[in-house]
Tab-separated table of C-alpha atoms and ligand atoms in Angstrom:
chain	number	residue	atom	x	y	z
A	3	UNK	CA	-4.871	-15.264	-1.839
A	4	UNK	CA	-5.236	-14.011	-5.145
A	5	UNK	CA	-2.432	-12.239	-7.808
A	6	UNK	CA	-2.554	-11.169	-10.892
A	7	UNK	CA	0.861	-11.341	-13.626
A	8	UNK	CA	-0.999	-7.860	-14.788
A	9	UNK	CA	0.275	-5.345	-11.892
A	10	UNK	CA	1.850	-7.996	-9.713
A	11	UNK	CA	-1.328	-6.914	-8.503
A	12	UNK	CA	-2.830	-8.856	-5.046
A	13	UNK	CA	-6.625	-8.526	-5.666
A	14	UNK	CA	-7.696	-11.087	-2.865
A	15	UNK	CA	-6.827	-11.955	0.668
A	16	UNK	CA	-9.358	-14.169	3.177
A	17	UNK	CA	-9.161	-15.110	6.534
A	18	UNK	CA	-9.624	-18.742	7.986
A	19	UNK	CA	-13.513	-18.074	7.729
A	20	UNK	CA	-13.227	-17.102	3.980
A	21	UNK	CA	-14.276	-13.854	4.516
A	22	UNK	CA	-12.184	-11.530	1.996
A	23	UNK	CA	-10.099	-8.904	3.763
A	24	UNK	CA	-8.890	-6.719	0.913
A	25	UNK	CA	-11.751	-4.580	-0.889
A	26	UNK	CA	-11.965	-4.897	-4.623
A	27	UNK	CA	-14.346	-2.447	-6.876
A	28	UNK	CA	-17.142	-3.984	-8.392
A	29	UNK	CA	-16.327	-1.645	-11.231
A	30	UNK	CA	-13.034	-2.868	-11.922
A	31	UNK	CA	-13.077	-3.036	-15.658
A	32	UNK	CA	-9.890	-5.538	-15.635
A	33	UNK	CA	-8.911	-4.098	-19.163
A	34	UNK	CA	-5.434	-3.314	-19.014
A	35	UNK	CA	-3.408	-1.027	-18.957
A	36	UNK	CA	-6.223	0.622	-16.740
A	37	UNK	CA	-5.029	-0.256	-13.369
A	38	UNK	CA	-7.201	-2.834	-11.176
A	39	UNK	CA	-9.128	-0.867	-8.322
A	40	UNK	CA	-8.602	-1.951	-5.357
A	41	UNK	CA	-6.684	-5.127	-3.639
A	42	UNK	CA	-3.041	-3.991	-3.741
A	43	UNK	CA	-1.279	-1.996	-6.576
A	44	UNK	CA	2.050	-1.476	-6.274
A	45	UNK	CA	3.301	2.248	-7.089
A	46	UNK	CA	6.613	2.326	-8.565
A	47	UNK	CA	9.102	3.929	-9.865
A	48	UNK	CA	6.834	6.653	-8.746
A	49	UNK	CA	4.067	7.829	-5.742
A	50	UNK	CA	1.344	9.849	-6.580
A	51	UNK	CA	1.744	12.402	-9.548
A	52	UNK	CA	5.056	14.128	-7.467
A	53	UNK	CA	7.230	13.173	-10.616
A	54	UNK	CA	7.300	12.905	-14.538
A	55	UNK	CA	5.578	9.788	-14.989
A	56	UNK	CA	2.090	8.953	-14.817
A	57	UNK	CA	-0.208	8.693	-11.326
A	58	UNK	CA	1.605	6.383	-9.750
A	59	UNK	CA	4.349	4.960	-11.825
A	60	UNK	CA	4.150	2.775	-14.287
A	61	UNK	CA	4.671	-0.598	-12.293
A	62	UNK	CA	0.898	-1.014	-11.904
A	63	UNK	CA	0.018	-1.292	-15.235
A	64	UNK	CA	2.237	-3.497	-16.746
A	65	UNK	CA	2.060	-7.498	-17.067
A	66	UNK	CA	4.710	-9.267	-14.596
A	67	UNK	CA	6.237	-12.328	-14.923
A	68	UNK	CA	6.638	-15.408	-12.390
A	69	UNK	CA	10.325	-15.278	-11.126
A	70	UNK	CA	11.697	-18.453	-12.471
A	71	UNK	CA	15.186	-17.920	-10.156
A	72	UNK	CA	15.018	-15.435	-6.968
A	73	UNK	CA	17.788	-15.029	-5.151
A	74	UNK	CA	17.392	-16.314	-1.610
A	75	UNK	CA	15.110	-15.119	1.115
A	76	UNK	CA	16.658	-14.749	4.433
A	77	UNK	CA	15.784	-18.475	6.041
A	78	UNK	CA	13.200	-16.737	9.014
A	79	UNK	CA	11.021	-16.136	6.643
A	80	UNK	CA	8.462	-19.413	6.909
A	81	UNK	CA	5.385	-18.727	4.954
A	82	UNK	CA	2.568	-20.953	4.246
A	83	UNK	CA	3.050	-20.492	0.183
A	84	UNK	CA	3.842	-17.826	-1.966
A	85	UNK	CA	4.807	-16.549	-5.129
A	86	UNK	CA	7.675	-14.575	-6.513
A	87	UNK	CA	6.929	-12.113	-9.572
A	88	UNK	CA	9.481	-10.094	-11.073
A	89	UNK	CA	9.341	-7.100	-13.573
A	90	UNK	CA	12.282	-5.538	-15.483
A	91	UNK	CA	12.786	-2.813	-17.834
A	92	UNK	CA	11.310	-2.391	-21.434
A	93	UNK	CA	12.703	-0.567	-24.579
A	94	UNK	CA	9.679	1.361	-24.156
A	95	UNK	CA	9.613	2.730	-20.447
A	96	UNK	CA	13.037	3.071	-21.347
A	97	UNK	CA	11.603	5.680	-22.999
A	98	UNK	CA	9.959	7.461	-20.202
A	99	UNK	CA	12.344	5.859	-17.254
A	100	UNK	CA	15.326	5.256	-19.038
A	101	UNK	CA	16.817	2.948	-16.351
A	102	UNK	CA	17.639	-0.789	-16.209
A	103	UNK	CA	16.116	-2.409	-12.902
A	104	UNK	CA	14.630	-5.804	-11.670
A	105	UNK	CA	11.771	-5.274	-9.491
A	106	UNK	CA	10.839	-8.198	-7.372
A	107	UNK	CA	7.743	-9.065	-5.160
A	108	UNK	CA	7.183	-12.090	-3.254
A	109	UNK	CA	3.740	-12.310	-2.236
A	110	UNK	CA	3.587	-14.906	0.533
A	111	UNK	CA	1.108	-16.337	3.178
A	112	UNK	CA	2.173	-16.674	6.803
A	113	UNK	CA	1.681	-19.760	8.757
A	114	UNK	CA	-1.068	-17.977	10.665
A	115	UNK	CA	-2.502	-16.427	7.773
A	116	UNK	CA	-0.909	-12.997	7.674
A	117	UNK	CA	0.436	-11.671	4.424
A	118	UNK	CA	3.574	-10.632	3.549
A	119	UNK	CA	4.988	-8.479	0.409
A	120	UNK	CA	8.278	-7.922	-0.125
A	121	UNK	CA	9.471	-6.040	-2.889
A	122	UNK	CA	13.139	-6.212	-3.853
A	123	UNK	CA	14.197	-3.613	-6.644
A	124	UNK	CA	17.895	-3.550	-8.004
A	125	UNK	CA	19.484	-0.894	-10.107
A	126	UNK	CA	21.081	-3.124	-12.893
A	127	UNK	CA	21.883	0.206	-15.340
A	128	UNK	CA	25.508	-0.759	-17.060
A	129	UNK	CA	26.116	2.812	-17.446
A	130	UNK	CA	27.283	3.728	-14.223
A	131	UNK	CA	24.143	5.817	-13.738
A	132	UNK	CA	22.181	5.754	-10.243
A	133	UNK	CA	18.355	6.261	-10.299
A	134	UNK	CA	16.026	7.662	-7.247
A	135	UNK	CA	12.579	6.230	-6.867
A	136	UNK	CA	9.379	6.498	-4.436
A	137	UNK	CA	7.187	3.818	-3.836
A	138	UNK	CA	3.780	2.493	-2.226
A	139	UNK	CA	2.051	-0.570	-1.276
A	140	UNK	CA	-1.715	1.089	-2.007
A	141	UNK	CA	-3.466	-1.021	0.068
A	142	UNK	CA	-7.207	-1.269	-0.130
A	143	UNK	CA	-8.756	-2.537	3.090
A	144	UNK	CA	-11.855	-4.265	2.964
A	145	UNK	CA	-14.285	-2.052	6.383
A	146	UNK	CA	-17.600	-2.824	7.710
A	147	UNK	CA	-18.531	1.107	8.039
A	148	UNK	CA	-15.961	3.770	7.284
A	149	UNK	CA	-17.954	5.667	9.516
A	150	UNK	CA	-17.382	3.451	12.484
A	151	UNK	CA	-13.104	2.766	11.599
A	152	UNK	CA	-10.275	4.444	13.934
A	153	UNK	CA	-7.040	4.539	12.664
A	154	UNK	CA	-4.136	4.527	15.427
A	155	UNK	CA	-0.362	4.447	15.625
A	156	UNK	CA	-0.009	8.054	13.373
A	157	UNK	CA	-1.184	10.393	16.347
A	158	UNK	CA	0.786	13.403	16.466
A	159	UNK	CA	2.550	12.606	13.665
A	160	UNK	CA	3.335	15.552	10.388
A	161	UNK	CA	1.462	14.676	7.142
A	162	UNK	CA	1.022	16.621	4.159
A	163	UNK	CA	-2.142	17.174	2.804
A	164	UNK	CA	-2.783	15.932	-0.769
A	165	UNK	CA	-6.627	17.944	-0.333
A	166	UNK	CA	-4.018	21.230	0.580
A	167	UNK	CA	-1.224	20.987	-2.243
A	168	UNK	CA	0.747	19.030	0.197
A	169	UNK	CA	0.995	21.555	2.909
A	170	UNK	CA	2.172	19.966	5.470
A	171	UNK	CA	0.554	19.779	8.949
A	172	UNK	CA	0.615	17.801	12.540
A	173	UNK	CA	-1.900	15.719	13.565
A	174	UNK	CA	-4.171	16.076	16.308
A	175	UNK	CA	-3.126	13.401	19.184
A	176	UNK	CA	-6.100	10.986	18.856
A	177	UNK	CA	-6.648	7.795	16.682
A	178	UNK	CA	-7.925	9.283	13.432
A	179	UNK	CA	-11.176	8.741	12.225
A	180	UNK	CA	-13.507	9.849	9.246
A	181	UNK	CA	-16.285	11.865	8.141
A	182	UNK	CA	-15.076	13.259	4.612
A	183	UNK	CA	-12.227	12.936	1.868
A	184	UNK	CA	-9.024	12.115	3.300
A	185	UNK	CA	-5.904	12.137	1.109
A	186	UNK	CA	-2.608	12.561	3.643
A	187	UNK	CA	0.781	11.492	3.396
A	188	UNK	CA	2.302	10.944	7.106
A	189	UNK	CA	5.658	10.961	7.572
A	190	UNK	CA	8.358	8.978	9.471
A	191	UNK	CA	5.476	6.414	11.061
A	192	UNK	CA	5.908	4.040	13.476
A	193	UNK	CA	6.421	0.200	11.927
A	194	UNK	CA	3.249	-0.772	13.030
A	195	UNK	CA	-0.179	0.965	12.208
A	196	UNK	CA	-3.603	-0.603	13.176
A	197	UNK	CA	-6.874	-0.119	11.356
A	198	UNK	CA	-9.690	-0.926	13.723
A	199	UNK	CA	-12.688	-2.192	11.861
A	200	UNK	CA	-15.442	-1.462	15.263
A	201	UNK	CA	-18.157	-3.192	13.463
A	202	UNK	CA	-16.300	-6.015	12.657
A	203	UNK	CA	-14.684	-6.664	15.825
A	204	UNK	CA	-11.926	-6.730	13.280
A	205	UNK	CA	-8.566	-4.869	13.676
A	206	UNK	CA	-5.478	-4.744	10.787
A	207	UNK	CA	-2.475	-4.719	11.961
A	208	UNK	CA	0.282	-3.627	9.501
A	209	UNK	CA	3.965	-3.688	10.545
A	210	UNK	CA	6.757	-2.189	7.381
A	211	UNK	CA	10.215	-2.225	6.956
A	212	UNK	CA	12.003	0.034	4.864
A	213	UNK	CA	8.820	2.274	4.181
A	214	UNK	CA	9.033	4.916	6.512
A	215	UNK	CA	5.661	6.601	5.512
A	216	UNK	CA	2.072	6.010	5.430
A	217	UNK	CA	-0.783	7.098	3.116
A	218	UNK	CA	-4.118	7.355	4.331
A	219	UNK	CA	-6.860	7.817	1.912
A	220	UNK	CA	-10.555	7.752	1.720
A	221	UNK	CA	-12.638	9.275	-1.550
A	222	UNK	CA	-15.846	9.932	0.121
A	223	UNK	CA	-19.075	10.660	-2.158
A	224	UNK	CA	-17.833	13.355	-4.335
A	225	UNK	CA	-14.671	11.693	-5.847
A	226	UNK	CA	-16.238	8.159	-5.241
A	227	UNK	CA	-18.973	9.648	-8.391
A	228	UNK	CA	-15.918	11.156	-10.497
A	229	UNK	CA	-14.504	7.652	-10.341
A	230	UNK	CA	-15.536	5.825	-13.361
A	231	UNK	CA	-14.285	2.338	-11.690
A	232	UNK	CA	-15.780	2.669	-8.159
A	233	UNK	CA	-19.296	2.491	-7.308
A	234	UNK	CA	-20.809	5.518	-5.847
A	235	UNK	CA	-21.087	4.273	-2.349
A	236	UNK	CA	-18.224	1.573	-2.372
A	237	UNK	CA	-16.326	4.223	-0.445
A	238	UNK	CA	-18.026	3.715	2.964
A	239	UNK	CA	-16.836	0.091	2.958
A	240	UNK	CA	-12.833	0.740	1.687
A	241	UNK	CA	-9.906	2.588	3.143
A	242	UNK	CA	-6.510	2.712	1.530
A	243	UNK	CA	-3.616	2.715	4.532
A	244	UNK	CA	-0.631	2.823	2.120
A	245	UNK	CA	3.142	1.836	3.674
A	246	UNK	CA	4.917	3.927	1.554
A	247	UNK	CA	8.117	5.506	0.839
A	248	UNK	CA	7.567	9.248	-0.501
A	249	UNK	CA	8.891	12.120	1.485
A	250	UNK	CA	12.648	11.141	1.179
A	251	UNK	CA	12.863	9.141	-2.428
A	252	UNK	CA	15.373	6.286	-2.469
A	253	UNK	CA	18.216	6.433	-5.039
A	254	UNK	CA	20.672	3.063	-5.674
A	255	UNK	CA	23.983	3.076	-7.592
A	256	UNK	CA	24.161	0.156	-10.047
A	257	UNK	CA	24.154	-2.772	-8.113
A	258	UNK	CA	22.775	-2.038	-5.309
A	259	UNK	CA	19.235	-3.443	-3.722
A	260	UNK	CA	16.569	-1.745	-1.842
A	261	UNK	CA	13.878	-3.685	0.249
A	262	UNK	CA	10.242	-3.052	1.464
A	263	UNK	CA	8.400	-4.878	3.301
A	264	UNK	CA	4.628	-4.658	4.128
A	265	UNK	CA	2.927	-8.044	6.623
A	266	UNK	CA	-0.846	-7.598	7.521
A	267	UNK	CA	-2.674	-9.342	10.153
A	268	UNK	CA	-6.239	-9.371	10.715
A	269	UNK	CA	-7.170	-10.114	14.718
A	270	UNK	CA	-10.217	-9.906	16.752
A	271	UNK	CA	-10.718	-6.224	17.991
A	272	UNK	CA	-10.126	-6.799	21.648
A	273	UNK	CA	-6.446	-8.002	20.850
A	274	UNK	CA	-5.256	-4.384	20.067
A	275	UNK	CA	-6.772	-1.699	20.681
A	276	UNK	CA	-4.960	1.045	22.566
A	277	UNK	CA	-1.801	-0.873	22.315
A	278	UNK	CA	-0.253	1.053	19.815
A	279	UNK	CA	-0.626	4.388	21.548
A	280	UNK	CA	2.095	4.623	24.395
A	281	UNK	CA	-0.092	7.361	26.256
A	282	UNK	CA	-2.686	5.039	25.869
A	283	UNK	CA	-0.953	1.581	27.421
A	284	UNK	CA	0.064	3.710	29.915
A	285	UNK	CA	-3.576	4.858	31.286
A	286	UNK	CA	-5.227	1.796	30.135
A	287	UNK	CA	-2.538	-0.175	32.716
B	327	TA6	O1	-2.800	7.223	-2.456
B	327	TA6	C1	-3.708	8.247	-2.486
B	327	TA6	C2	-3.840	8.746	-3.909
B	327	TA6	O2	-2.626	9.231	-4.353
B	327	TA6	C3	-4.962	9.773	-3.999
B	327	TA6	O3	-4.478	11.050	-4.271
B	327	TA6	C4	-5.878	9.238	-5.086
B	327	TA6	O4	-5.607	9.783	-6.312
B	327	TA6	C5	-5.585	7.758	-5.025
B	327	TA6	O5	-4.220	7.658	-4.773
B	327	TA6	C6	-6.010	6.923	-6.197
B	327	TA6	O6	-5.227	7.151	-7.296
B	327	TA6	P1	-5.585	6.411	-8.687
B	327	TA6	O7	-4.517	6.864	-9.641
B	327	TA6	O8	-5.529	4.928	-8.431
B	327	TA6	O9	-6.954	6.848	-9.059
C-alpha cells in the first residue's frame, strides 16, 4: 500500500502475490497541484464540475497532513496497518469554500488484505453556518482487458449520463460491459458492486457505507489522446468504479460528522460471479 501527503492520495495497492491492483498512469507528471492519475483521488468538497469549484473539488490537490490525534475508530475495525491523514481549511480555499472543516481519511489494510478508506469530514465553522458537500472515492482499477470486464450489482438501476448532460436513464438488466466511453453516475446502488476482471480470473468486490452512488467511467481512445497524463492506450487496462455521494449532496450543521466508507477485495473469479444479481442466484441455484 502506497499514499501520498499530496491528495491523501492512495496510488498503490498489491495483493499477496505483489501484483498491483490499482492502475496508475505512466504519465502521471507528479507535479502538484496537477492531480495524480490514477490510484485513488479523493473528490471533495465537490464531484465532478456540478458546483463552483474546480473538477472535482479541491481536496485532491492539496498536501495532507498525518493525523497526529484521531478520534477513535469503532473497536471492529482490525486492520493489518494503516494510516490516518487529515486536511483542514486554508485562508485561501477560504476564499473559494469559505467553510471551516476537518477532513479525515484512514487508509487501512485488512487482515486479509482488503482495503479500507474511511473518510470522516466535520463541519467545525464557529459561525453557526452549515455547509453541503458531494463526494467520491475515484477509484482507478487496475483490468487485464477492458474489453473482456463485466460490471454487476447496478443492473436496472437509473444513472445519469455525463456523455448526455446528465440525462438521466435506466439501465438495461444485465451486468454492464464496454465497448466505448462510459461516463455514468448510478444512483441509490446496492452496498456491494463487483468488477469482474475475466482475464484475470480476478473479481473486485467493493462494499460502501454512506455513499449511496456509484460512478462508472471509462475514457476510451478519443479522450484517452486529449488526456495529456494518460497514455493513449492505458485506457483498455483501467476502469474507474467510483463509490460516491452526488445525486443528494450532504449538508452538516457545525459540529456535526459525516462518514464514508469504501473496503475493496480482490478474489479469484469463481468466488462471485452471479452472486450479486438476485435473478441470477436464483437460476444459477
Ligand atoms: O468520474 C468521472 C469523471 O467525472 C469524468 O467525467 C472524467 O472527467 C473523469 O472524472 C476524470 O476527471 P479528471 O478531472 O480527473 O480529468
Amino acid at each position: 500500500m502506497q499514499v501520498y501527503l499530496f491528495g491523501g492520495h492512495v496510488t498503490s495497492w498489491k495483493n499477496e502475490l505483489g501484483e498491483e491492483l490499482l492502475f496508475l498512469s505512466s504519465k502521471n507528471t507528479f507535479k502538484p497541484p496537477k492531480a495524480i492519475r490514477g490510484g485513488i483521488p479523493i473528490c471533495f468538497p465537490q464531484f465532478g464540475n456540478t458546483g463552483s469549484l474546480e473538477q472535482h473539488g479541491f481536496a485532491r490537490n492539496r498536501f495532507w497532513s498525518v493525523d497526529p490525534d484521531p478520534p477513535p475508530f469503532p473497536s471492529n475495525t482490525s486492520s493489518r496497518a494503516f494510516v490516518d491523514l487529515i486536511l483542514g481549511h486554508s485562508e485561501e480555499d477560504a476564499k473559494i469554500w469559505p467553510h471551516r472543516y476537518e477532513c479525515r481519511l484512514r487508509v487501512a489494510l485488512g487482515p486479509g488484505g482488503d482495503l479500507m478508506l474511511t473518510s470522516r469530514i466535520r463541519n467545525t465553522n464557529t459561525d453557526g453556518k452549515s455547509f453541503t458537500f458531494t463526494f467520491a472515492y475515484h477509484t482507478y482499477f487496475f483490468v487485464t482487458d477492458i474489453s473482456e470486464v463485466r460490471v454487476e450489482g447496478l443492473e436496472t438501476l437509473d444513472y445519469l449520463d455525463n456523455l448526455k448532460n446528465r440525462e438521466r436513464f435506466t439501465e438495461q438488466g444485465d451486468a454492464i460491459t464496454f465497448e466505448s466511453e462510459v461516463d455514468k453516475v448510478y444512483l441509490s446502488t446496492p452496498t456491494k458492486i463487483a468488477i469482474l476482471d475475466h482475464e484475470r480470473k480476478r473479481t473486485f468486490v467493493l462494499r460502501k457505507d454512506g455513499l449511496p452512488d456509484a460512478v462508472v467511467w471509462n475514457p476510451w481512445d478519443k479522450k484517452a489522446k486529449a488526456m495529456s497524463d494518460f497514455g493513449d492506450d492505458e485506457y483498455k487496462y483501467m476502469l474507474c468504479v467510483e463509490a460516491a455521494c452526488v445525486e443528494k449532496p450532504i449538508t452538516l450543521k457545525p459540529g456535526e460528522e459525516w462518514r464514508g466508507r469504501l473496503e475493496i477485495s480482490a478474489v479469484p473469479s469463481s468466488y462471485c460471479s452471479g452472486q450479486l444479481d438476485p435473478r441470477r442466484v436464483l437460476f444459477t441455484g
